[in-house]
Structure formats: structure tokens, C-alpha cells
Amino acid sequence: CDGGTHVVRMWCGRGGVAPAFGEADDQTGGGPECYPDEEDVPVGVDEVLASYESDRLRQATADLVGSWRQRGLKLYAVVRGGKPLVTFVAPGPAASGSRTVLTSYPDGRIYVSFSAFQGKNSGIAIPALSTDEFIATTSERFGLTNGYSTAGWLTPERVPEVLAFADAYGLPIAVKA
């Protein structure tokens, strides 16, 4: 840490994370790991799943994780801004070679990353996934407002719908560039 204001994350039972806001002190050595506010803190998928609000929501994301991995696609379990989440990615045009497709949260919400498709972070848009029609159709399909579904949306019954979405748009998305 550089001595500035950071989020200090302490690992708790069941894999939860307790953020503590304040000044980081580089002189102490050891102790909790320190990350800048906006930085993702990598954690295990099991740690994120342990933070889910219900067994049903946890099962839905576990099913999606399993199916995503079976397809050979990557995902990242992180804590961002004190909130655990799973980000599902697919190969696509970007410096890293992959693009965010959607994110799952412990309250059962999903976020479809239209901004990633539009090239917000990479500077490389995916035209077929950036049209007003695509955004409107996808938002209607998943009941999204500004890319977010309602809490409790991702259930085990809806996992096939999410996977059908990925299949319909040719994920991996590299061919859509």
C-alpha cells in the first residue's frame, strides 16, 4: 500500500469479507491484505458462493459456473467494492483476449455488460452486440434496467436461458467482432 486511503479486506468465516475503510499503514507489516478501492480482490468461487443469500440462488450460480467451465470458458470470482461476485468472460477482441459477458451477484441479480460489448474498457466495440436492438432485446429477455436484473432473477430454472443467450450470440464472441 502507498499509505493513501484504501479498502482493507479481512477474511471472515464462511469466506465472507468484512471491508474496513480507513488509512492503510505500510509501517505495520503483515496483517490484512490492502487493495485500492476499485481493485478486484481475487477469491475462490466457493468463497463467493458462501456469501449467497439463499441455497437456491447459490445453486443457480454454481450451475452456471459448472456449465461455463464445461464450455471451456473463463470466469473470475472476486470481491469488488466489498461485494463478492462472479464475472463470466469469453474470448473476444481485447488486449487481454477476453470480454466480460455477465456478472452474477449473491442477491441473485445479473449484470449484462453492454459497456464491455461497446468497448468501454478495451476501446474495441463488438458492433453486433452494441446495437440498440440487441440491448433492447437482451434487456427485455432478462428484465434488465441499465444492464441489471432484479434481485432473485438468477434461479436454477433460468440458467439454461442464460446459456442459450451465450449460444445465440456465438460466445465465444471473437467471431462477432
PDB file of C-alpha atoms in Angstrom:
ATOM      1  CA  CYS A   1       0.000   0.000   0.000  1.00  0.00           C
ATOM      2  CA  ASP A   2       1.116   3.538  -0.637  1.00  0.00           C
ATOM      3  CA  GLY A   3      -0.235   4.995   2.623  1.00  0.00           C
ATOM      4  CA  GLY A   4      -3.315   6.521   0.956  1.00  0.00           C
ATOM      5  CA  THR A   5      -6.954   5.693   1.609  1.00  0.00           C
ATOM      6  CA  HIS A   6      -7.652   2.078   0.716  1.00  0.00           C
ATOM      7  CA  VAL A   7     -10.145  -0.629   1.469  1.00  0.00           C
ATOM      8  CA  VAL A   8      -8.681  -3.162   3.853  1.00  0.00           C
ATOM      9  CA  ARG A   9     -10.375  -6.517   3.478  1.00  0.00           C
ATOM     10  CA  MET A  10     -10.309  -9.026   6.293  1.00  0.00           C
ATOM     11  CA  TRP A  11     -11.310 -12.611   5.587  1.00  0.00           C
ATOM     12  CA  CYS A  12     -14.084 -13.894   7.833  1.00  0.00           C
ATOM     13  CA  GLY A  13     -15.755 -17.236   8.473  1.00  0.00           C
ATOM     14  CA  ARG A  14     -17.635 -18.924   5.608  1.00  0.00           C
ATOM     15  CA  GLY A  15     -15.477 -16.970   3.161  1.00  0.00           C
ATOM     16  CA  GLY A  16     -17.168 -13.633   3.767  1.00  0.00           C
ATOM     17  CA  VAL A  17     -15.351 -10.354   3.517  1.00  0.00           C
ATOM     18  CA  ALA A  18     -15.598  -7.531   6.019  1.00  0.00           C
ATOM     19  CA  PRO A  19     -14.424  -4.251   4.482  1.00  0.00           C
ATOM     20  CA  ALA A  20     -12.916  -1.702   6.815  1.00  0.00           C
ATOM     21  CA  PHE A  21     -12.377   1.813   5.468  1.00  0.00           C
ATOM     22  CA  GLY A  22      -9.528   3.932   6.654  1.00  0.00           C
ATOM     23  CA  GLU A  23      -5.892   4.796   6.273  1.00  0.00           C
ATOM     24  CA  ALA A  24      -3.528   1.994   5.392  1.00  0.00           C
ATOM     25  CA  ASP A  25      -0.320   1.968   7.378  1.00  0.00           C
ATOM     26  CA  ASP A  26       2.604   0.473   5.492  1.00  0.00           C
ATOM     27  CA  GLN A  27       4.715   0.508   8.656  1.00  0.00           C
ATOM     28  CA  THR A  28       2.800  -2.302  10.357  1.00  0.00           C
ATOM     29  CA  GLY A  29       3.887  -5.132   8.064  1.00  0.00           C
ATOM     30  CA  GLY A  30       1.661  -8.174   7.815  1.00  0.00           C
ATOM     31  CA  GLY A  31      -1.994  -8.030   8.772  1.00  0.00           C
ATOM     32  CA  PRO A  32      -4.876  -7.829   6.312  1.00  0.00           C
ATOM     33  CA  GLU A  33      -4.149  -7.501   2.620  1.00  0.00           C
ATOM     34  CA  CYS A  34      -4.632  -3.987   1.308  1.00  0.00           C
ATOM     35  CA  TYR A  35      -6.082  -3.098  -2.108  1.00  0.00           C
ATOM     36  CA  PRO A  36      -7.063   0.208  -3.699  1.00  0.00           C
ATOM     37  CA  ASP A  37     -10.821   0.897  -3.531  1.00  0.00           C
ATOM     38  CA  GLU A  38     -11.575  -0.035  -7.126  1.00  0.00           C
ATOM     39  CA  GLU A  39      -9.325  -3.076  -7.428  1.00  0.00           C
ATOM     40  CA  ASP A  40     -10.832  -6.545  -7.660  1.00  0.00           C
ATOM     41  CA  VAL A  41      -9.628  -8.908  -4.951  1.00  0.00           C
ATOM     42  CA  PRO A  42      -9.427 -12.462  -6.342  1.00  0.00           C
ATOM     43  CA  VAL A  43     -11.110 -15.115  -4.198  1.00  0.00           C
ATOM     44  CA  GLY A  44     -12.253 -18.667  -4.752  1.00  0.00           C
ATOM     45  CA  VAL A  45     -15.630 -19.439  -6.313  1.00  0.00           C
ATOM     46  CA  ASP A  46     -16.578 -21.322  -3.138  1.00  0.00           C
ATOM     47  CA  GLU A  47     -15.902 -18.176  -1.105  1.00  0.00           C
ATOM     48  CA  VAL A  48     -18.245 -16.161  -3.309  1.00  0.00           C
ATOM     49  CA  LEU A  49     -20.903 -18.882  -3.288  1.00  0.00           C
ATOM     50  CA  ALA A  50     -20.779 -18.993   0.523  1.00  0.00           C
ATOM     51  CA  SER A  51     -21.921 -15.361   0.557  1.00  0.00           C
ATOM     52  CA  TYR A  52     -25.111 -16.032  -1.435  1.00  0.00           C
ATOM     53  CA  GLU A  53     -28.360 -15.131   0.285  1.00  0.00           C
ATOM     54  CA  SER A  54     -30.084 -18.482  -0.264  1.00  0.00           C
ATOM     55  CA  ASP A  55     -29.354 -22.050  -1.281  1.00  0.00           C
ATOM     56  CA  ARG A  56     -31.487 -21.553  -4.410  1.00  0.00           C
ATOM     57  CA  LEU A  57     -29.512 -18.512  -5.590  1.00  0.00           C
ATOM     58  CA  ARG A  58     -26.241 -20.247  -4.718  1.00  0.00           C
ATOM     59  CA  GLN A  59     -27.273 -23.320  -6.718  1.00  0.00           C
ATOM     60  CA  ALA A  60     -28.144 -21.229  -9.778  1.00  0.00           C
ATOM     61  CA  THR A  61     -24.723 -19.614  -9.874  1.00  0.00           C
ATOM     62  CA  ALA A  62     -22.999 -22.927  -9.112  1.00  0.00           C
ATOM     63  CA  ASP A  63     -24.870 -24.477 -12.070  1.00  0.00           C
ATOM     64  CA  LEU A  64     -23.858 -21.566 -14.315  1.00  0.00           C
ATOM     65  CA  VAL A  65     -20.234 -21.837 -13.158  1.00  0.00           C
ATOM     66  CA  GLY A  66     -20.209 -25.569 -13.933  1.00  0.00           C
ATOM     67  CA  SER A  67     -21.739 -25.115 -17.392  1.00  0.00           C
ATOM     68  CA  TRP A  68     -19.444 -22.197 -18.201  1.00  0.00           C
ATOM     69  CA  ARG A  69     -16.387 -24.230 -17.269  1.00  0.00           C
ATOM     70  CA  GLN A  70     -17.631 -27.262 -19.244  1.00  0.00           C
ATOM     71  CA  ARG A  71     -17.664 -24.999 -22.315  1.00  0.00           C
ATOM     72  CA  GLY A  72     -14.025 -24.133 -21.655  1.00  0.00           C
ATOM     73  CA  LEU A  73     -14.826 -20.526 -20.800  1.00  0.00           C
ATOM     74  CA  LYS A  74     -13.230 -18.485 -18.027  1.00  0.00           C
ATOM     75  CA  LEU A  75     -14.757 -16.848 -15.010  1.00  0.00           C
ATOM     76  CA  TYR A  76     -13.446 -14.771 -12.159  1.00  0.00           C
ATOM     77  CA  ALA A  77     -14.569 -14.834  -8.543  1.00  0.00           C
ATOM     78  CA  VAL A  78     -13.686 -11.539  -6.901  1.00  0.00           C
ATOM     79  CA  VAL A  79     -14.628  -9.057  -4.241  1.00  0.00           C
ATOM     80  CA  ARG A  80     -15.223  -5.626  -5.764  1.00  0.00           C
ATOM     81  CA  GLY A  81     -16.021  -2.695  -3.522  1.00  0.00           C
ATOM     82  CA  GLY A  82     -16.669  -5.095  -0.642  1.00  0.00           C
ATOM     83  CA  LYS A  83     -19.129  -7.160  -2.723  1.00  0.00           C
ATOM     84  CA  PRO A  84     -18.396 -10.740  -3.802  1.00  0.00           C
ATOM     85  CA  LEU A  85     -19.340 -11.621  -7.381  1.00  0.00           C
ATOM     86  CA  VAL A  86     -18.624 -13.989 -10.238  1.00  0.00           C
ATOM     87  CA  THR A  87     -17.764 -12.493 -13.636  1.00  0.00           C
ATOM     88  CA  PHE A  88     -18.227 -14.735 -16.660  1.00  0.00           C
ATOM     89  CA  VAL A  89     -15.969 -13.973 -19.625  1.00  0.00           C
ATOM     90  CA  ALA A  90     -15.479 -15.273 -23.139  1.00  0.00           C
ATOM     91  CA  PRO A  91     -12.778 -14.857 -25.759  1.00  0.00           C
ATOM     92  CA  GLY A  92     -13.220 -11.653 -27.672  1.00  0.00           C
ATOM     93  CA  PRO A  93     -11.469  -8.696 -29.197  1.00  0.00           C
ATOM     94  CA  ALA A  94      -9.479  -7.039 -26.411  1.00  0.00           C
ATOM     95  CA  ALA A  95      -5.877  -6.628 -25.324  1.00  0.00           C
ATOM     96  CA  SER A  96      -6.467  -9.402 -22.765  1.00  0.00           C
ATOM     97  CA  GLY A  97      -8.154 -11.619 -25.334  1.00  0.00           C
ATOM     98  CA  SER A  98     -11.370 -11.862 -23.330  1.00  0.00           C
ATOM     99  CA  ARG A  99     -14.501  -9.831 -22.705  1.00  0.00           C
ATOM    100  CA  THR A 100     -16.919  -9.736 -19.801  1.00  0.00           C
ATOM    101  CA  VAL A 101     -20.243 -11.296 -20.736  1.00  0.00           C
ATOM    102  CA  LEU A 102     -22.174 -11.114 -17.477  1.00  0.00           C
ATOM    103  CA  THR A 103     -21.762 -10.920 -13.730  1.00  0.00           C
ATOM    104  CA  SER A 104     -23.681 -12.775 -11.002  1.00  0.00           C
ATOM    105  CA  TYR A 105     -24.265 -11.303  -7.536  1.00  0.00           C
ATOM    106  CA  PRO A 106     -25.139 -13.006  -4.218  1.00  0.00           C
ATOM    107  CA  ASP A 107     -28.634 -11.468  -4.213  1.00  0.00           C
ATOM    108  CA  GLY A 108     -29.466 -13.258  -7.472  1.00  0.00           C
ATOM    109  CA  ARG A 109     -29.005 -10.262  -9.766  1.00  0.00           C
ATOM    110  CA  ILE A 110     -27.111 -10.491 -13.005  1.00  0.00           C
ATOM    111  CA  TYR A 111     -25.434  -7.719 -14.922  1.00  0.00           C
ATOM    112  CA  VAL A 112     -25.012  -7.952 -18.690  1.00  0.00           C
ATOM    113  CA  SER A 113     -22.007  -5.890 -19.620  1.00  0.00           C
ATOM    114  CA  PHE A 114     -23.292  -3.848 -22.553  1.00  0.00           C
ATOM    115  CA  SER A 115     -20.499  -1.360 -21.883  1.00  0.00           C
ATOM    116  CA  ALA A 116     -17.909  -4.107 -22.426  1.00  0.00           C
ATOM    117  CA  PHE A 117     -19.585  -5.012 -25.716  1.00  0.00           C
ATOM    118  CA  GLN A 118     -19.454  -1.313 -26.644  1.00  0.00           C
ATOM    119  CA  GLY A 119     -15.701  -1.200 -25.947  1.00  0.00           C
ATOM    120  CA  LYS A 120     -15.805   0.999 -22.831  1.00  0.00           C
ATOM    121  CA  ASN A 121     -12.712  -0.539 -21.226  1.00  0.00           C
ATOM    122  CA  SER A 122     -10.937  -2.029 -24.221  1.00  0.00           C
ATOM    123  CA  GLY A 123     -11.680   0.637 -26.800  1.00  0.00           C
ATOM    124  CA  ILE A 124     -12.769  -2.171 -29.117  1.00  0.00           C
ATOM    125  CA  ALA A 125     -16.519  -2.396 -29.692  1.00  0.00           C
ATOM    126  CA  ILE A 126     -18.295  -5.534 -30.874  1.00  0.00           C
ATOM    127  CA  PRO A 127     -20.749  -3.991 -33.348  1.00  0.00           C
ATOM    128  CA  ALA A 128     -23.263  -6.875 -33.393  1.00  0.00           C
ATOM    129  CA  LEU A 129     -23.537  -6.730 -29.592  1.00  0.00           C
ATOM    130  CA  SER A 130     -23.649  -2.932 -29.361  1.00  0.00           C
ATOM    131  CA  THR A 131     -26.779  -2.096 -31.327  1.00  0.00           C
ATOM    132  CA  ASP A 132     -29.834  -0.504 -29.754  1.00  0.00           C
ATOM    133  CA  GLU A 133     -31.843  -3.527 -30.924  1.00  0.00           C
ATOM    134  CA  PHE A 134     -29.500  -6.018 -29.211  1.00  0.00           C
ATOM    135  CA  ILE A 135     -29.533  -4.028 -25.971  1.00  0.00           C
ATOM    136  CA  ALA A 136     -33.347  -3.666 -26.020  1.00  0.00           C
ATOM    137  CA  THR A 137     -33.925  -7.353 -26.842  1.00  0.00           C
ATOM    138  CA  THR A 138     -31.482  -8.561 -24.189  1.00  0.00           C
ATOM    139  CA  SER A 139     -32.861  -6.135 -21.597  1.00  0.00           C
ATOM    140  CA  GLU A 140     -36.391  -7.391 -22.258  1.00  0.00           C
ATOM    141  CA  ARG A 141     -35.298 -11.040 -22.213  1.00  0.00           C
ATOM    142  CA  PHE A 142     -33.702 -10.727 -18.765  1.00  0.00           C
ATOM    143  CA  GLY A 143     -35.797  -7.874 -17.354  1.00  0.00           C
ATOM    144  CA  LEU A 144     -32.750  -5.595 -17.190  1.00  0.00           C
ATOM    145  CA  THR A 145     -32.622  -1.958 -16.173  1.00  0.00           C
ATOM    146  CA  ASN A 146     -29.298  -0.319 -17.021  1.00  0.00           C
ATOM    147  CA  GLY A 147     -27.866  -3.805 -17.532  1.00  0.00           C
ATOM    148  CA  TYR A 148     -29.027  -5.175 -14.138  1.00  0.00           C
ATOM    149  CA  SER A 149     -31.756  -7.711 -13.458  1.00  0.00           C
ATOM    150  CA  THR A 150     -33.851  -7.628 -10.325  1.00  0.00           C
ATOM    151  CA  ALA A 151     -32.664  -9.376  -7.170  1.00  0.00           C
ATOM    152  CA  GLY A 152     -33.517 -13.070  -7.201  1.00  0.00           C
ATOM    153  CA  TRP A 153     -33.669 -13.257 -11.003  1.00  0.00           C
ATOM    154  CA  LEU A 154     -30.989 -15.927 -11.488  1.00  0.00           C
ATOM    155  CA  THR A 155     -32.612 -19.180 -10.435  1.00  0.00           C
ATOM    156  CA  PRO A 156     -31.674 -22.733 -11.420  1.00  0.00           C
ATOM    157  CA  GLU A 157     -34.557 -22.695 -13.922  1.00  0.00           C
ATOM    158  CA  ARG A 158     -33.105 -19.639 -15.677  1.00  0.00           C
ATOM    159  CA  VAL A 159     -29.561 -20.977 -16.118  1.00  0.00           C
ATOM    160  CA  PRO A 160     -30.480 -22.640 -19.444  1.00  0.00           C
ATOM    161  CA  GLU A 161     -31.860 -19.280 -20.641  1.00  0.00           C
ATOM    162  CA  VAL A 162     -28.559 -17.571 -19.804  1.00  0.00           C
ATOM    163  CA  LEU A 163     -26.629 -20.302 -21.620  1.00  0.00           C
ATOM    164  CA  ALA A 164     -28.985 -20.040 -24.621  1.00  0.00           C
ATOM    165  CA  PHE A 165     -28.199 -16.308 -24.700  1.00  0.00           C
ATOM    166  CA  ALA A 166     -24.488 -17.120 -24.816  1.00  0.00           C
ATOM    167  CA  ASP A 167     -25.056 -19.677 -27.570  1.00  0.00           C
ATOM    168  CA  ALA A 168     -27.310 -17.382 -29.621  1.00  0.00           C
ATOM    169  CA  TYR A 169     -24.640 -14.716 -29.805  1.00  0.00           C
ATOM    170  CA  GLY A 170     -21.857 -17.109 -30.679  1.00  0.00           C
ATOM    171  CA  LEU A 171     -19.932 -16.957 -27.439  1.00  0.00           C
ATOM    172  CA  PRO A 172     -17.003 -17.137 -27.557  1.00  0.00           C
ATOM    173  CA  ILE A 173     -17.556 -13.712 -29.042  1.00  0.00           C
ATOM    174  CA  ALA A 174     -14.334 -13.329 -31.016  1.00  0.00           C
ATOM    175  CA  VAL A 175     -16.213 -14.165 -34.213  1.00  0.00           C
ATOM    176  CA  LYS A 176     -18.632 -11.288 -33.587  1.00  0.00           C
ATOM    177  CA  ALA A 177     -16.011  -8.566 -33.954  1.00  0.00           C
TER     178      ALA A 177
END
